[in-house]
PDB file of C-alpha atoms in Angstrom:
ATOM      1  CA  UNK A   1     -36.159 -24.831 107.207  1.00  0.00           C
ATOM      2  CA  UNK A   2     -39.821 -25.433 108.131  1.00  0.00           C
ATOM      3  CA  UNK A   3     -42.047 -26.874 105.417  1.00  0.00           C
ATOM      4  CA  UNK A   4     -45.241 -24.951 104.618  1.00  0.00           C
ATOM      5  CA  UNK A   5     -48.410 -27.023 104.845  1.00  0.00           C
ATOM      6  CA  UNK A   6     -51.840 -26.199 103.461  1.00  0.00           C
ATOM      7  CA  UNK A   7     -53.099 -25.494 106.982  1.00  0.00           C
ATOM      8  CA  UNK A   8     -50.163 -23.152 107.591  1.00  0.00           C
ATOM      9  CA  UNK A   9     -50.943 -21.335 104.352  1.00  0.00           C
ATOM     10  CA  UNK A  10     -54.557 -20.879 105.429  1.00  0.00           C
ATOM     11  CA  UNK A  11     -53.759 -19.635 108.967  1.00  0.00           C
ATOM     12  CA  UNK A  12     -50.618 -17.560 108.497  1.00  0.00           C
ATOM     13  CA  UNK A  13     -50.992 -14.115 106.907  1.00  0.00           C
ATOM     14  CA  UNK A  14     -48.706 -13.440 103.936  1.00  0.00           C
ATOM     15  CA  UNK A  15     -47.968  -9.731 103.484  1.00  0.00           C
ATOM     16  CA  UNK A  16     -46.103 -10.438 100.241  1.00  0.00           C
ATOM     17  CA  UNK A  17     -48.272 -12.523  97.928  1.00  0.00           C
ATOM     18  CA  UNK A  18     -45.403 -13.402  95.608  1.00  0.00           C
ATOM     19  CA  UNK A  19     -42.329 -14.806  97.280  1.00  0.00           C
ATOM     20  CA  UNK A  20     -38.866 -15.699  96.020  1.00  0.00           C
ATOM     21  CA  UNK A  21     -39.891 -19.226  95.010  1.00  0.00           C
ATOM     22  CA  UNK A  22     -42.824 -17.843  93.018  1.00  0.00           C
ATOM     23  CA  UNK A  23     -40.555 -15.441  91.167  1.00  0.00           C
ATOM     24  CA  UNK A  24     -38.273 -18.391  90.488  1.00  0.00           C
ATOM     25  CA  UNK A  25     -41.199 -20.179  88.860  1.00  0.00           C
ATOM     26  CA  UNK A  26     -41.806 -17.178  86.597  1.00  0.00           C
ATOM     27  CA  UNK A  27     -38.117 -17.059  85.646  1.00  0.00           C
ATOM     28  CA  UNK A  28     -38.273 -20.782  84.874  1.00  0.00           C
ATOM     29  CA  UNK A  29     -41.252 -20.060  82.633  1.00  0.00           C
ATOM     30  CA  UNK A  30     -39.372 -17.338  80.789  1.00  0.00           C
ATOM     31  CA  UNK A  31     -36.411 -19.677  80.291  1.00  0.00           C
ATOM     32  CA  UNK A  32     -38.664 -22.463  78.998  1.00  0.00           C
ATOM     33  CA  UNK A  33     -40.483 -20.130  76.618  1.00  0.00           C
ATOM     34  CA  UNK A  34     -37.210 -18.739  75.305  1.00  0.00           C
ATOM     35  CA  UNK A  35     -35.927 -22.288  74.748  1.00  0.00           C
ATOM     36  CA  UNK A  36     -39.089 -23.116  72.838  1.00  0.00           C
ATOM     37  CA  UNK A  37     -38.708 -20.001  70.679  1.00  0.00           C
ATOM     38  CA  UNK A  38     -35.139 -20.951  69.822  1.00  0.00           C
ATOM     39  CA  UNK A  39     -36.188 -24.526  69.054  1.00  0.00           C
ATOM     40  CA  UNK A  40     -38.878 -23.239  66.681  1.00  0.00           C
ATOM     41  CA  UNK A  41     -36.205 -22.011  64.261  1.00  0.00           C
ATOM     42  CA  UNK A  42     -33.815 -24.933  64.761  1.00  0.00           C
ATOM     43  CA  UNK A  43     -34.006 -27.760  62.230  1.00  0.00           C
ATOM     44  CA  UNK A  44     -32.919 -30.294  64.847  1.00  0.00           C
ATOM     45  CA  UNK A  45     -34.921 -29.030  67.839  1.00  0.00           C
ATOM     46  CA  UNK A  46     -38.111 -27.875  66.066  1.00  0.00           C
ATOM     47  CA  UNK A  47     -40.195 -30.888  67.284  1.00  0.00           C
ATOM     48  CA  UNK A  48     -39.767 -29.604  70.840  1.00  0.00           C
ATOM     49  CA  UNK A  49     -41.380 -26.284  69.891  1.00  0.00           C
ATOM     50  CA  UNK A  50     -44.485 -28.110  68.676  1.00  0.00           C
ATOM     51  CA  UNK A  51     -44.786 -30.411  71.687  1.00  0.00           C
ATOM     52  CA  UNK A  52     -45.795 -29.900  75.303  1.00  0.00           C
ATOM     53  CA  UNK A  53     -42.742 -31.680  76.721  1.00  0.00           C
ATOM     54  CA  UNK A  54     -40.957 -28.506  77.836  1.00  0.00           C
ATOM     55  CA  UNK A  55     -44.100 -27.085  79.436  1.00  0.00           C
ATOM     56  CA  UNK A  56     -44.999 -30.326  81.213  1.00  0.00           C
ATOM     57  CA  UNK A  57     -41.535 -30.505  82.760  1.00  0.00           C
ATOM     58  CA  UNK A  58     -41.856 -26.829  83.729  1.00  0.00           C
ATOM     59  CA  UNK A  59     -45.139 -27.419  85.555  1.00  0.00           C
ATOM     60  CA  UNK A  60     -43.795 -30.446  87.412  1.00  0.00           C
ATOM     61  CA  UNK A  61     -40.679 -28.520  88.422  1.00  0.00           C
ATOM     62  CA  UNK A  62     -42.629 -25.619  89.953  1.00  0.00           C
ATOM     63  CA  UNK A  63     -45.537 -27.518  91.530  1.00  0.00           C
ATOM     64  CA  UNK A  64     -44.276 -30.857  92.859  1.00  0.00           C
ATOM     65  CA  UNK A  65     -44.382 -30.939  96.640  1.00  0.00           C
ATOM     66  CA  UNK A  66     -45.847 -27.445  97.076  1.00  0.00           C
ATOM     67  CA  UNK A  67     -49.153 -26.703  98.853  1.00  0.00           C
ATOM     68  CA  UNK A  68     -51.971 -26.843  96.316  1.00  0.00           C
ATOM     69  CA  UNK A  69     -52.826 -23.146  96.240  1.00  0.00           C
ATOM     70  CA  UNK A  70     -49.187 -22.163  96.056  1.00  0.00           C
ATOM     71  CA  UNK A  71     -48.591 -24.745  93.330  1.00  0.00           C
ATOM     72  CA  UNK A  72     -51.493 -23.310  91.308  1.00  0.00           C
ATOM     73  CA  UNK A  73     -50.088 -19.787  91.590  1.00  0.00           C
ATOM     74  CA  UNK A  74     -46.657 -20.951  90.500  1.00  0.00           C
ATOM     75  CA  UNK A  75     -48.026 -23.003  87.595  1.00  0.00           C
ATOM     76  CA  UNK A  76     -50.158 -20.144  86.260  1.00  0.00           C
ATOM     77  CA  UNK A  77     -47.333 -17.630  86.582  1.00  0.00           C
ATOM     78  CA  UNK A  78     -44.790 -19.959  84.990  1.00  0.00           C
ATOM     79  CA  UNK A  79     -47.037 -20.897  82.062  1.00  0.00           C
ATOM     80  CA  UNK A  80     -48.080 -17.318  81.281  1.00  0.00           C
ATOM     81  CA  UNK A  81     -44.412 -16.285  81.388  1.00  0.00           C
ATOM     82  CA  UNK A  82     -43.569 -19.209  79.091  1.00  0.00           C
ATOM     83  CA  UNK A  83     -46.276 -18.260  76.585  1.00  0.00           C
ATOM     84  CA  UNK A  84     -45.182 -14.615  76.434  1.00  0.00           C
ATOM     85  CA  UNK A  85     -41.493 -15.530  76.210  1.00  0.00           C
ATOM     86  CA  UNK A  86     -42.260 -18.032  73.456  1.00  0.00           C
ATOM     87  CA  UNK A  87     -44.193 -15.679  71.193  1.00  0.00           C
ATOM     88  CA  UNK A  88     -42.045 -12.612  71.840  1.00  0.00           C
ATOM     89  CA  UNK A  89     -38.950 -14.791  71.603  1.00  0.00           C
ATOM     90  CA  UNK A  90     -40.092 -16.087  68.209  1.00  0.00           C
ATOM     91  CA  UNK A  91     -40.354 -12.498  66.987  1.00  0.00           C
ATOM     92  CA  UNK A  92     -36.893 -11.689  68.353  1.00  0.00           C
ATOM     93  CA  UNK A  93     -35.217 -14.737  66.831  1.00  0.00           C
ATOM     94  CA  UNK A  94     -36.998 -14.107  63.524  1.00  0.00           C
ATOM     95  CA  UNK A  95     -35.658 -10.554  63.478  1.00  0.00           C
ATOM     96  CA  UNK A  96     -32.130 -11.832  64.068  1.00  0.00           C
ATOM     97  CA  UNK A  97     -32.295 -14.614  61.471  1.00  0.00           C
ATOM     98  CA  UNK A  98     -34.167 -12.606  58.831  1.00  0.00           C
ATOM     99  CA  UNK A  99     -33.067  -9.034  59.385  1.00  0.00           C
ATOM    100  CA  UNK A 100     -35.302  -6.509  57.669  1.00  0.00           C
ATOM    101  CA  UNK A 101     -38.209  -8.900  57.178  1.00  0.00           C
ATOM    102  CA  UNK A 102     -41.484  -7.835  58.850  1.00  0.00           C
ATOM    103  CA  UNK A 103     -42.875  -9.974  61.660  1.00  0.00           C
ATOM    104  CA  UNK A 104     -45.922  -9.318  63.826  1.00  0.00           C
ATOM    105  CA  UNK A 105     -46.861 -11.172  66.991  1.00  0.00           C
ATOM    106  CA  UNK A 106     -50.347 -12.675  66.672  1.00  0.00           C
ATOM    107  CA  UNK A 107     -52.097 -11.025  69.626  1.00  0.00           C
ATOM    108  CA  UNK A 108     -55.215 -13.193  69.402  1.00  0.00           C
ATOM    109  CA  UNK A 109     -53.209 -16.420  69.474  1.00  0.00           C
ATOM    110  CA  UNK A 110     -51.082 -15.145  72.342  1.00  0.00           C
ATOM    111  CA  UNK A 111     -54.177 -14.207  74.360  1.00  0.00           C
ATOM    112  CA  UNK A 112     -55.721 -17.617  73.650  1.00  0.00           C
ATOM    113  CA  UNK A 113     -52.653 -19.451  74.912  1.00  0.00           C
ATOM    114  CA  UNK A 114     -52.435 -17.188  77.974  1.00  0.00           C
ATOM    115  CA  UNK A 115     -56.037 -18.117  78.780  1.00  0.00           C
ATOM    116  CA  UNK A 116     -55.199 -21.793  78.319  1.00  0.00           C
ATOM    117  CA  UNK A 117     -52.149 -21.253  80.552  1.00  0.00           C
ATOM    118  CA  UNK A 118     -54.390 -19.933  83.333  1.00  0.00           C
ATOM    119  CA  UNK A 119     -56.819 -22.835  83.034  1.00  0.00           C
ATOM    120  CA  UNK A 120     -54.078 -25.449  82.677  1.00  0.00           C
ATOM    121  CA  UNK A 121     -52.000 -23.913  85.444  1.00  0.00           C
ATOM    122  CA  UNK A 122     -54.850 -23.939  87.948  1.00  0.00           C
ATOM    123  CA  UNK A 123     -55.694 -27.539  87.132  1.00  0.00           C
ATOM    124  CA  UNK A 124     -52.073 -28.674  87.144  1.00  0.00           C
ATOM    125  CA  UNK A 125     -51.323 -26.836  90.371  1.00  0.00           C
ATOM    126  CA  UNK A 126     -54.105 -28.561  92.274  1.00  0.00           C
ATOM    127  CA  UNK A 127     -53.463 -32.011  90.785  1.00  0.00           C
ATOM    128  CA  UNK A 128     -49.697 -32.209  90.389  1.00  0.00           C
ATOM    129  CA  UNK A 129     -48.714 -30.748  93.749  1.00  0.00           C
ATOM    130  CA  UNK A 130     -49.125 -34.313  95.043  1.00  0.00           C
ATOM    131  CA  UNK A 131     -46.132 -35.519  93.007  1.00  0.00           C
ATOM    132  CA  UNK A 132     -43.556 -36.849  95.442  1.00  0.00           C
ATOM    133  CA  UNK A 133     -46.073 -38.318  97.876  1.00  0.00           C
ATOM    134  CA  UNK A 134     -46.222 -42.065  98.412  1.00  0.00           C
ATOM    135  CA  UNK A 135     -49.991 -42.325  98.722  1.00  0.00           C
ATOM    136  CA  UNK A 136     -52.525 -43.014  95.963  1.00  0.00           C
ATOM    137  CA  UNK A 137     -52.889 -39.352  95.060  1.00  0.00           C
ATOM    138  CA  UNK A 138     -49.153 -38.935  94.580  1.00  0.00           C
ATOM    139  CA  UNK A 139     -48.902 -42.129  92.528  1.00  0.00           C
ATOM    140  CA  UNK A 140     -51.795 -41.169  90.255  1.00  0.00           C
ATOM    141  CA  UNK A 141     -50.464 -37.624  89.779  1.00  0.00           C
ATOM    142  CA  UNK A 142     -47.065 -38.950  88.743  1.00  0.00           C
ATOM    143  CA  UNK A 143     -48.640 -41.525  86.432  1.00  0.00           C
ATOM    144  CA  UNK A 144     -50.837 -38.842  84.851  1.00  0.00           C
ATOM    145  CA  UNK A 145     -47.777 -36.808  83.883  1.00  0.00           C
ATOM    146  CA  UNK A 146     -46.010 -39.859  82.453  1.00  0.00           C
ATOM    147  CA  UNK A 147     -49.142 -40.672  80.449  1.00  0.00           C
ATOM    148  CA  UNK A 148     -49.343 -37.063  79.277  1.00  0.00           C
ATOM    149  CA  UNK A 149     -45.747 -37.131  78.040  1.00  0.00           C
ATOM    150  CA  UNK A 150     -46.290 -40.420  76.205  1.00  0.00           C
ATOM    151  CA  UNK A 151     -49.517 -39.101  74.664  1.00  0.00           C
ATOM    152  CA  UNK A 152     -47.728 -36.015  73.380  1.00  0.00           C
ATOM    153  CA  UNK A 153     -45.252 -38.234  71.530  1.00  0.00           C
ATOM    154  CA  UNK A 154     -48.159 -40.060  69.905  1.00  0.00           C
ATOM    155  CA  UNK A 155     -49.725 -36.723  68.934  1.00  0.00           C
ATOM    156  CA  UNK A 156     -46.491 -35.626  67.269  1.00  0.00           C
ATOM    157  CA  UNK A 157     -45.660 -38.989  65.687  1.00  0.00           C
ATOM    158  CA  UNK A 158     -46.442 -37.772  62.168  1.00  0.00           C
ATOM    159  CA  UNK A 159     -43.879 -34.975  62.288  1.00  0.00           C
ATOM    160  CA  UNK A 160     -40.272 -35.242  61.196  1.00  0.00           C
ATOM    161  CA  UNK A 161     -37.542 -35.322  63.812  1.00  0.00           C
ATOM    162  CA  UNK A 162     -39.496 -37.604  66.129  1.00  0.00           C
ATOM    163  CA  UNK A 163     -36.214 -39.048  67.430  1.00  0.00           C
ATOM    164  CA  UNK A 164     -35.356 -35.760  69.159  1.00  0.00           C
ATOM    165  CA  UNK A 165     -38.781 -35.667  70.785  1.00  0.00           C
ATOM    166  CA  UNK A 166     -38.455 -39.285  71.916  1.00  0.00           C
ATOM    167  CA  UNK A 167     -35.114 -38.536  73.533  1.00  0.00           C
ATOM    168  CA  UNK A 168     -36.489 -35.435  75.235  1.00  0.00           C
ATOM    169  CA  UNK A 169     -39.493 -37.429  76.437  1.00  0.00           C
ATOM    170  CA  UNK A 170     -37.287 -40.130  77.939  1.00  0.00           C
ATOM    171  CA  UNK A 171     -35.339 -37.447  79.820  1.00  0.00           C
ATOM    172  CA  UNK A 172     -38.600 -35.787  80.912  1.00  0.00           C
ATOM    173  CA  UNK A 173     -40.044 -39.073  82.188  1.00  0.00           C
ATOM    174  CA  UNK A 174     -36.804 -39.678  84.064  1.00  0.00           C
ATOM    175  CA  UNK A 175     -37.147 -36.262  85.710  1.00  0.00           C
ATOM    176  CA  UNK A 176     -40.773 -36.915  86.647  1.00  0.00           C
ATOM    177  CA  UNK A 177     -39.832 -40.318  88.036  1.00  0.00           C
ATOM    178  CA  UNK A 178     -37.044 -38.736  90.096  1.00  0.00           C
ATOM    179  CA  UNK A 179     -39.475 -36.203  91.550  1.00  0.00           C
ATOM    180  CA  UNK A 180     -42.400 -38.538  92.065  1.00  0.00           C
ATOM    181  CA  UNK A 181     -41.329 -42.156  92.622  1.00  0.00           C
ATOM    182  CA  UNK A 182     -40.101 -43.165  96.061  1.00  0.00           C
ATOM    183  CA  UNK A 183     -39.944 -46.964  95.804  1.00  0.00           C
ATOM    184  CA  UNK A 184     -39.856 -49.817  93.310  1.00  0.00           C
ATOM    185  CA  UNK A 185     -43.423 -50.696  94.233  1.00  0.00           C
ATOM    186  CA  UNK A 186     -44.605 -47.170  93.545  1.00  0.00           C
ATOM    187  CA  UNK A 187     -42.703 -47.196  90.265  1.00  0.00           C
ATOM    188  CA  UNK A 188     -44.601 -50.309  89.153  1.00  0.00           C
ATOM    189  CA  UNK A 189     -47.886 -48.696  90.175  1.00  0.00           C
ATOM    190  CA  UNK A 190     -47.022 -45.538  88.223  1.00  0.00           C
ATOM    191  CA  UNK A 191     -46.206 -47.570  85.103  1.00  0.00           C
ATOM    192  CA  UNK A 192     -49.472 -49.501  85.387  1.00  0.00           C
ATOM    193  CA  UNK A 193     -51.578 -46.372  85.871  1.00  0.00           C
ATOM    194  CA  UNK A 194     -49.794 -44.421  83.136  1.00  0.00           C
ATOM    195  CA  UNK A 195     -51.137 -46.705  80.400  1.00  0.00           C
ATOM    196  CA  UNK A 196     -54.872 -45.981  80.861  1.00  0.00           C
ATOM    197  CA  UNK A 197     -54.182 -42.354  81.814  1.00  0.00           C
ATOM    198  CA  UNK A 198     -52.344 -41.932  78.504  1.00  0.00           C
ATOM    199  CA  UNK A 199     -55.692 -42.007  76.683  1.00  0.00           C
ATOM    200  CA  UNK A 200     -56.980 -39.136  78.791  1.00  0.00           C
ATOM    201  CA  UNK A 201     -53.647 -37.401  78.312  1.00  0.00           C
ATOM    202  CA  UNK A 202     -54.009 -37.588  74.536  1.00  0.00           C
ATOM    203  CA  UNK A 203     -57.296 -35.696  74.734  1.00  0.00           C
ATOM    204  CA  UNK A 204     -55.711 -33.080  76.977  1.00  0.00           C
ATOM    205  CA  UNK A 205     -52.703 -32.392  74.725  1.00  0.00           C
ATOM    206  CA  UNK A 206     -54.915 -32.386  71.611  1.00  0.00           C
ATOM    207  CA  UNK A 207     -57.516 -29.973  73.002  1.00  0.00           C
ATOM    208  CA  UNK A 208     -55.533 -26.696  72.593  1.00  0.00           C
ATOM    209  CA  UNK A 209     -54.799 -27.376  68.922  1.00  0.00           C
ATOM    210  CA  UNK A 210     -58.456 -28.206  68.285  1.00  0.00           C
ATOM    211  CA  UNK A 211     -59.607 -25.014  70.010  1.00  0.00           C
ATOM    212  CA  UNK A 212     -57.096 -22.927  68.066  1.00  0.00           C
ATOM    213  CA  UNK A 213     -58.158 -24.481  64.756  1.00  0.00           C
ATOM    214  CA  UNK A 214     -61.853 -23.869  65.506  1.00  0.00           C
ATOM    215  CA  UNK A 215     -61.203 -20.215  66.333  1.00  0.00           C
ATOM    216  CA  UNK A 216     -59.171 -19.746  63.136  1.00  0.00           C
ATOM    217  CA  UNK A 217     -62.032 -21.171  61.073  1.00  0.00           C
ATOM    218  CA  UNK A 218     -64.539 -18.918  62.838  1.00  0.00           C
ATOM    219  CA  UNK A 219     -62.440 -15.875  61.995  1.00  0.00           C
ATOM    220  CA  UNK A 220     -62.549 -16.815  58.316  1.00  0.00           C
TER     221      UNK A 220
END
């Protein structure tokens, strides 16, 4: 099967903007969001619902190796689907667990996270599509994701159930390494770059919570 390049994407007309692989990315987003909604009400898995681990793995899965524009489309679609599935899934699970109790989806919060999904998806699509390449760009992209995962653990370190998140993070880093590392030398380079990039990653994973808190205070 021929591999699409960025030049091919620019020169070849596409009558159908969304293709099977793009729909697969959206389905992956729905699955991830539903998993997060279930984890939210699980005593053991709740730390995963408050972390970005699931979403980071989702973005890597749908963008790695794709042309940049296609990766951005997939990332945005997958993240929006994940946000909607998460919040609607929370309402569904709540209705099952607490039958008869009222529950209302917070539209403002959902819209905020959809907007963040668009911004994050565009950025991730253009940056993380290089994962899997052996050049500097591919190495740095892979290291950035590893640093982001490590930073998210630090951000959640004060919560209970950190062991579950640590385990999930180890699995996630293994997945990212499988997709992005092609040699021992590149693996060493990724590990070295991940340390300084972790500081930047901490600011990235903390930003949505800060924005949400600011908006809540403005409303009151």
